[in-house]
Every structure is written in structure tokens, then in C-alpha cells.
Amino acid sequence: MQKLALITGAKGGIGSAITERLVEDGYKVIATYYTGNYDCAKQWFDEKGFTSNQVALFELDVTDTTSCHERLAQLQETYGTVDVLVNNAGITRDTSFKKMTAAQWHDVINTNLNSLFNVTQPLFASMCEKGNGRIINISSVNGLKGQFGQTNYSAAKAGMIGFSKALAYEGARCGVTVNVVAPGYTGTPMVQAMRQDVLDAIVDTVPMKRLARPEEIAQAVAFLASDAGAYITGETLSVNGGLYMQ
Ligand code: CAA
């Protein structure tokens, strides 16, 4: 039977590569998009040439607890239990801490960290009941090492790692693994939006002297989702060209 994966922020740079990879691996992917962004999501779906057997677009505001619980309960009634959840949706609001507004702090914490509660809780119970599930959270090298101008983002991304380790203990007894993929600087619109001189200086500090390709992040996700990843839980897999070695 075709396995079901749900990816938040699926049409973003890394999300899109993960969607394509899991489709290649035979999954049906529920690709979530932010409320009101249907036209953009549909354009992405058409450009990628997905079929409705491969990908279903699904509106979800990952910051809204009540709506996530309701929408994801409906989703499971329609499609059954999700086998693989990839919490990928994320934003940046970079600025030095001195200049950071409360809105810039809360937007990033809500979208990148509180979303893990909102999206994972409604799906985790059914995974446990089924005795099988994979949860893969997309953090960042900057959650591990910190980054000038990203106190909000680094806090959220580090929080995702603590969340994953704690939930890994709860999932282990019922066949659900919980892991993190921590990408380095990746060739996506989010990174390409950075000031060129700042980005060049960062790439210069990467031992491999290049950005990651989104497919390289997707491969790590596919590995953790596959049978080969069955005995790995509570782990953080860095894909960062040697930028930060723990
Ligand atoms: N360490 C120490 N000091 C630094 C610094 C650093 N890394 N970066 C900047 N500074 C200093 C500057 O030298 C400057 O000092 P002076 O005032 O003495 O000249 C001061 O801080 C201000 O620097 P900027 O001119 O850069 O300030 P700005 O306000 O124009 O920009 C910023 C601030 C937007 C945060 C900018 O520094 C920046 O873009 N930083 C990089 C943030 C980053 O890496 N974002 C990643 C986005 S992609 C992503 O997040 C994906 C992922 O997971 C990897």
C-alpha cells in the first residue's frame, strides 16, 4: 500500500526537494501551504508536473493550534494515518537582537517552533496507535552553533532539537522515531535573499566552499524515512559541508 507523508511548507526550497524525493520513493505526499496561498501552491504543483496520486495540496496555518487540530483530524479521516511527518515550514526575520521587535521574535518562534506542537500532536497519537511512524524535523546549523542576527531563529531551531529528543523517548515504545535534519546554508530563496556580501562571507567559512543543494537535504530526510533508518531515533543529522562539526 502507498505510504503517506505530510510535509509542511512543501513548496519552499527545501520542502519542494523533499516532496520530489518522497514522490520518487513512492509516497503519496500531503503538501501543506499557508492559508491564502492556494494559487502559488497550485502553480508549484503544475510546474513540477505532479499528479493527484502523488501530491495533494492541503491548506494549513501551522501557527494556529485549534485549526491544526481540526484540519489534521479531518485529513486522517480522509487519508488514514500519516506514516512520515516532515516539519519543514520555517521563516527568518533576521536582525541584531538590539533592533529586534517583539513581532519578529514571536513570528519566528510561532512558525518554526510552536508549529511542532500544533502539527505533531494531532498525528502522533495515530502513529502510536498504528505502532509505526517517522517524524523528521528540519532544524538548521544555526540552531547548533548560533548566528549573528538570528537570536529568534537559532532559539527556535535549537528548540526543535530538544523537542525531538524528548519526543523520541515517548515514541520509542510505540514504534515512532523522531529525528532532526540540520541543513547548513542551502541554495534556496531564503538564503539567496541574504545580502550578497554577507552570504559570500559565510560561504567562505564553509570547509566545502559551497552551498548545499536542496536535493542533498532531501536525501537525508529520505534516508531517515526509509527502512534503513528504522533504528535511529533522537538523532540530529547535519548536512552542512563541514560548517559545524559537533
Ligand atoms: N559576527 C560579529 N559581528 C558581526 C557579524 C558577525 N557574524 N555580522 C555583522 N557583524 C557586525 C558588523 O561588523 C557591524 O559592525 P559595525 O557596526 O561595528 O560596523 C554590525 O555587526 C552590523 O552588521 P551589518 O552591517 O551586517 O548589520 P545590518 O543591520 O545591515 O544586518 C543582519 C544585520 C541582517 C543580521 C546581517 O548581519 C545578516 O544578514 N547576517 C546573517 C544572518 C544569517 O546568517 N541568516 C541566515 C539566513 S538563511 C537561514 O537561516 C537558513 C539556515 O538555516 C542556514
Short mmCIF file of C-alpha atoms and ligand atoms in Angstrom, two decimals:
data_model
loop_
_atom_site.label_atom_id
_atom_site.label_comp_id
_atom_site.label_asym_id
_atom_site.label_seq_id
_atom_site.Cartn_x
_atom_site.Cartn_y
_atom_site.Cartn_z
CA MET A 1 0.00 0.00 0.00
CA GLN A 2 1.19 3.54 -0.81
CA LYS A 3 2.68 5.22 2.28
CA LEU A 4 1.53 8.68 3.30
CA ALA A 5 3.89 11.59 4.06
CA LEU A 6 2.95 15.07 5.22
CA ILE A 7 5.37 17.93 4.58
CA THR A 8 4.78 21.41 5.94
CA GLY A 9 5.97 24.33 3.84
CA ALA A 10 6.23 21.92 0.94
CA LYS A 11 6.67 24.40 -1.88
CA GLY A 12 9.68 26.14 -0.29
CA GLY A 13 13.25 25.50 -1.42
CA ILE A 14 13.98 22.50 0.81
CA GLY A 15 10.32 21.41 1.11
CA SER A 16 9.99 21.13 -2.64
CA ALA A 17 13.08 18.93 -2.93
CA ILE A 18 11.80 16.70 -0.09
CA THR A 19 8.40 16.41 -1.81
CA GLU A 20 10.00 15.40 -5.11
CA ARG A 21 12.25 12.87 -3.39
CA LEU A 22 9.46 11.23 -1.39
CA VAL A 23 7.28 11.08 -4.51
CA GLU A 24 10.18 9.33 -6.29
CA ASP A 25 10.30 6.90 -3.35
CA GLY A 26 6.62 6.08 -3.93
CA TYR A 27 4.94 8.09 -1.16
CA LYS A 28 1.72 10.00 -1.51
CA VAL A 29 2.67 13.44 -0.19
CA ILE A 30 0.29 15.81 1.56
CA ALA A 31 1.91 19.14 0.75
CA THR A 32 0.80 21.88 3.11
CA TYR A 33 0.68 25.51 2.10
CA TYR A 34 -0.02 28.62 4.13
CA THR A 35 -3.60 29.90 4.33
CA GLY A 36 -4.47 32.07 1.35
CA ASN A 37 -1.56 30.85 -0.80
CA TYR A 38 -3.51 28.35 -2.92
CA ASP A 39 -2.70 29.98 -6.26
CA CYS A 40 1.03 29.87 -5.55
CA ALA A 41 0.80 26.28 -4.37
CA LYS A 42 -1.18 25.22 -7.44
CA GLN A 43 1.33 26.91 -9.73
CA TRP A 44 4.15 24.95 -7.99
CA PHE A 45 2.15 21.70 -8.29
CA ASP A 46 1.62 22.30 -12.04
CA GLU A 47 5.22 23.35 -12.71
CA LYS A 48 6.53 20.21 -11.01
CA GLY A 49 4.11 18.08 -13.02
CA PHE A 50 2.79 16.16 -10.01
CA THR A 51 -0.33 14.03 -10.33
CA SER A 52 -3.08 13.92 -7.71
CA ASN A 53 -1.97 10.36 -6.87
CA GLN A 54 1.44 11.70 -5.95
CA VAL A 55 0.71 15.01 -4.18
CA ALA A 56 -2.33 16.55 -2.51
CA LEU A 57 -2.25 20.25 -1.66
CA PHE A 58 -3.52 20.96 1.86
CA GLU A 59 -4.09 24.36 3.42
CA LEU A 60 -2.65 24.63 6.93
CA ASP A 61 -1.67 27.53 9.14
CA VAL A 62 0.98 25.83 11.27
CA THR A 63 0.81 28.64 13.85
CA ASP A 64 -2.89 28.06 14.62
CA THR A 65 -3.31 25.34 17.25
CA THR A 66 -7.08 24.91 17.01
CA SER A 67 -7.20 24.89 13.24
CA CYS A 68 -4.28 22.42 13.02
CA HIS A 69 -6.05 20.01 15.36
CA GLU A 70 -9.30 20.27 13.40
CA ARG A 71 -7.77 20.15 9.92
CA LEU A 72 -5.42 17.27 10.72
CA ALA A 73 -8.25 15.23 12.28
CA GLN A 74 -10.19 15.70 9.01
CA LEU A 75 -7.12 14.80 6.99
CA GLN A 76 -6.71 11.50 8.83
CA GLU A 77 -10.38 10.67 8.31
CA THR A 78 -9.86 11.13 4.57
CA TYR A 79 -6.41 9.61 4.05
CA GLY A 80 -5.72 7.48 7.16
CA THR A 81 -2.68 7.65 9.42
CA VAL A 82 0.31 9.66 8.25
CA ASP A 83 3.43 7.44 8.06
CA VAL A 84 6.03 10.19 7.74
CA LEU A 85 5.73 13.74 9.05
CA VAL A 86 8.30 16.31 7.96
CA ASN A 87 8.08 19.56 9.94
CA ASN A 88 9.78 21.82 7.45
CA ALA A 89 7.87 25.13 7.45
CA GLY A 90 10.07 27.96 8.62
CA ILE A 91 10.76 31.67 8.24
CA THR A 92 13.53 34.12 9.05
CA ARG A 93 13.27 37.66 10.43
CA ASP A 94 16.98 38.40 10.72
CA THR A 95 18.15 41.42 12.65
CA SER A 96 20.54 42.08 15.51
CA PHE A 97 18.99 41.43 18.92
CA LYS A 98 19.22 45.12 19.84
CA LYS A 99 16.95 46.03 16.92
CA MET A 100 14.61 43.01 17.10
CA THR A 101 10.90 43.77 17.58
CA ALA A 102 8.56 41.56 19.60
CA ALA A 103 6.74 40.71 16.35
CA GLN A 104 9.98 39.49 14.74
CA TRP A 105 10.64 37.31 17.79
CA HIS A 106 7.13 35.85 18.05
CA ASP A 107 6.63 35.29 14.31
CA VAL A 108 9.74 33.11 14.14
CA ILE A 109 9.03 31.21 17.37
CA ASN A 110 5.42 30.60 16.31
CA THR A 111 6.18 29.44 12.80
CA ASN A 112 9.38 27.49 13.43
CA LEU A 113 8.85 26.06 16.93
CA ASN A 114 5.25 26.29 18.17
CA SER A 115 4.25 24.67 14.87
CA LEU A 116 5.86 21.46 16.12
CA PHE A 117 3.27 21.22 18.86
CA ASN A 118 0.42 22.22 16.56
CA VAL A 119 1.19 19.80 13.73
CA THR A 120 2.82 16.88 15.50
CA GLN A 121 0.36 16.36 18.35
CA PRO A 122 -2.69 15.51 16.19
CA LEU A 123 -0.66 13.00 14.13
CA PHE A 124 1.50 11.44 16.85
CA ALA A 125 -1.40 9.68 18.65
CA SER A 126 -2.47 7.82 15.49
CA MET A 127 1.12 6.88 14.66
CA CYS A 128 1.48 5.40 18.16
CA GLU A 129 -1.80 3.52 17.81
CA LYS A 130 -0.61 2.09 14.49
CA GLY A 131 2.75 1.22 16.08
CA ASN A 132 4.70 2.88 13.30
CA GLY A 133 5.76 6.36 12.26
CA ARG A 134 8.60 8.70 11.33
CA ILE A 135 8.83 12.31 12.42
CA ILE A 136 11.60 14.35 10.84
CA ASN A 137 12.13 17.95 11.90
CA ILE A 138 14.11 20.35 9.74
CA SER A 139 16.31 22.43 12.03
CA SER A 140 19.46 24.33 10.99
CA VAL A 141 23.19 24.58 11.55
CA ASN A 142 22.31 27.87 13.22
CA GLY A 143 20.29 26.04 15.88
CA LEU A 144 23.52 24.22 16.74
CA LYS A 145 26.10 26.98 16.52
CA GLY A 146 24.09 30.24 16.76
CA GLN A 147 24.34 33.05 14.20
CA PHE A 148 24.73 36.82 14.40
CA GLY A 149 21.33 38.38 13.61
CA GLN A 150 19.33 35.21 14.35
CA THR A 151 18.58 35.03 18.08
CA ASN A 152 14.93 34.25 17.23
CA TYR A 153 15.72 31.67 14.53
CA SER A 154 18.56 29.99 16.44
CA ALA A 155 16.37 29.73 19.56
CA ALA A 156 13.57 28.09 17.56
CA LYS A 157 15.89 25.75 15.67
CA ALA A 158 17.67 24.67 18.87
CA GLY A 159 14.26 24.17 20.48
CA MET A 160 13.31 21.78 17.69
CA ILE A 161 16.26 19.59 18.65
CA GLY A 162 15.24 19.43 22.33
CA PHE A 163 11.65 18.69 21.31
CA SER A 164 12.79 15.87 19.03
CA LYS A 165 14.98 14.21 21.66
CA ALA A 166 12.19 14.33 24.24
CA LEU A 167 9.52 13.02 21.86
CA ALA A 168 11.92 10.29 20.69
CA TYR A 169 11.69 8.79 24.20
CA GLU A 170 7.89 8.82 24.04
CA GLY A 171 7.78 7.42 20.50
CA ALA A 172 10.35 4.66 21.05
CA ARG A 173 7.92 2.49 22.99
CA CYS A 174 5.37 2.56 20.17
CA GLY A 175 7.50 2.32 17.03
CA VAL A 176 7.68 6.03 16.22
CA THR A 177 11.11 7.54 15.51
CA VAL A 178 11.78 11.26 15.87
CA ASN A 179 14.86 12.79 14.27
CA VAL A 180 16.27 16.10 13.10
CA VAL A 181 17.97 17.07 9.87
CA ALA A 182 20.10 20.19 10.36
CA PRO A 183 20.93 21.74 6.98
CA GLY A 184 23.73 24.22 6.52
CA TYR A 185 23.39 27.12 4.10
CA THR A 186 21.39 25.73 1.18
CA GLY A 187 20.70 27.14 -2.28
CA THR A 188 17.11 28.23 -1.62
CA PRO A 189 15.23 31.54 -1.96
CA MET A 190 15.58 32.03 1.85
CA VAL A 191 19.37 32.00 1.65
CA GLN A 192 19.54 33.78 -1.70
CA ALA A 193 17.56 36.64 -0.11
CA MET A 194 20.56 37.42 2.12
CA ARG A 195 22.81 40.36 1.36
CA GLN A 196 25.35 39.08 -1.16
CA ASP A 197 28.43 40.25 0.79
CA VAL A 198 27.14 38.58 3.99
CA LEU A 199 26.36 35.35 2.11
CA ASP A 200 29.76 35.34 0.37
CA ALA A 201 31.50 35.76 3.73
CA ILE A 202 29.52 32.83 5.17
CA VAL A 203 30.18 30.52 2.20
CA ASP A 204 33.86 31.33 2.62
CA THR A 205 33.72 29.81 6.13
CA VAL A 206 32.19 26.54 4.83
CA PRO A 207 35.00 23.96 4.50
CA MET A 208 33.41 22.69 1.26
CA LYS A 209 33.16 26.31 -0.05
CA ARG A 210 29.67 25.95 -1.48
CA LEU A 211 26.00 25.97 -0.56
CA ALA A 212 24.16 22.67 -0.09
CA ARG A 213 21.88 21.61 -2.91
CA PRO A 214 18.26 21.15 -1.73
CA GLU A 215 18.36 17.54 -3.03
CA GLU A 216 21.20 16.82 -0.60
CA ILE A 217 18.93 17.74 2.32
CA ALA A 218 16.08 15.71 0.81
CA GLN A 219 18.31 12.63 0.61
CA ALA A 220 18.96 12.80 4.36
CA VAL A 221 15.22 13.01 5.01
CA ALA A 222 14.54 10.08 2.66
CA PHE A 223 17.15 8.00 4.48
CA LEU A 224 15.62 8.66 7.91
CA ALA A 225 12.17 7.86 6.50
CA SER A 226 13.33 4.61 4.89
CA ASP A 227 13.69 1.12 6.39
CA ALA A 228 17.44 1.84 6.65
CA GLY A 229 16.65 4.46 9.32
CA ALA A 230 14.47 2.21 11.47
CA TYR A 231 16.86 2.03 14.46
CA ILE A 232 17.79 5.74 14.50
CA THR A 233 15.89 7.99 16.88
CA GLY A 234 16.57 11.20 18.81
CA GLU A 235 19.42 11.93 16.39
CA THR A 236 20.43 15.12 14.60
CA LEU A 237 21.87 14.57 11.14
CA SER A 238 23.91 17.59 10.00
CA VAL A 239 24.21 18.24 6.26
CA ASN A 240 26.36 21.36 6.27
CA GLY A 241 29.57 20.87 4.25
CA GLY A 242 31.60 20.75 7.48
CA LEU A 243 30.48 24.23 8.62
CA TYR A 244 29.90 22.99 12.16
CA MET A 245 31.24 19.71 13.46
CA GLN A 246 29.84 18.59 16.80
N1 CAA B 1 29.88 38.50 14.00
C1 CAA B 1 30.20 39.64 14.63
N2 CAA B 1 29.83 40.86 14.24
C2 CAA B 1 29.09 40.92 13.13
C3 CAA B 1 28.72 39.78 12.41
C4 CAA B 1 29.15 38.54 12.88
N3 CAA B 1 28.83 37.40 12.24
N4 CAA B 1 27.97 40.17 11.35
C5 CAA B 1 27.89 41.51 11.42
N5 CAA B 1 28.58 41.96 12.47
C6 CAA B 1 28.76 43.35 12.89
C7 CAA B 1 29.23 44.17 11.69
O1 CAA B 1 30.63 44.10 11.56
C8 CAA B 1 28.74 45.55 12.04
O2 CAA B 1 29.63 46.11 12.96
P1 CAA B 1 29.90 47.68 12.97
O3 CAA B 1 28.58 48.31 13.31
O4 CAA B 1 30.94 47.84 14.01
O5 CAA B 1 30.37 48.00 11.58
C9 CAA B 1 27.42 45.28 12.78
O6 CAA B 1 27.51 43.92 13.26
C10 CAA B 1 26.21 45.40 11.88
O7 CAA B 1 26.40 44.48 10.78
P2 CAA B 1 25.60 44.60 9.42
O8 CAA B 1 26.09 45.76 8.63
O9 CAA B 1 25.58 43.27 8.74
O10 CAA B 1 24.16 44.98 10.00
P3 CAA B 1 22.81 45.01 9.29
O11 CAA B 1 21.85 45.58 10.28
O12 CAA B 1 22.87 45.61 7.92
O13 CAA B 1 22.48 43.46 9.05
C11 CAA B 1 21.93 41.26 9.60
C12 CAA B 1 22.26 42.63 10.14
C13 CAA B 1 20.67 41.32 8.71
C14 CAA B 1 21.62 40.35 10.75
C15 CAA B 1 23.12 40.75 8.78
O14 CAA B 1 24.25 40.79 9.59
C16 CAA B 1 22.93 39.35 8.29
O15 CAA B 1 22.24 39.11 7.30
N6 CAA B 1 23.54 38.34 8.96
C17 CAA B 1 23.49 36.95 8.58
C18 CAA B 1 22.23 36.30 9.09
C19 CAA B 1 22.13 34.89 8.56
O16 CAA B 1 23.10 34.15 8.50
N7 CAA B 1 20.95 34.50 8.14
C20 CAA B 1 20.75 33.21 7.59
C21 CAA B 1 19.54 33.27 6.70
S1 CAA B 1 19.29 31.75 5.86
C22 CAA B 1 18.87 30.67 7.04
O17 CAA B 1 18.59 30.98 8.14
C23 CAA B 1 18.82 29.22 6.63
C24 CAA B 1 19.63 28.41 7.53
O18 CAA B 1 19.08 27.67 8.32
C25 CAA B 1 21.09 28.41 7.42
#
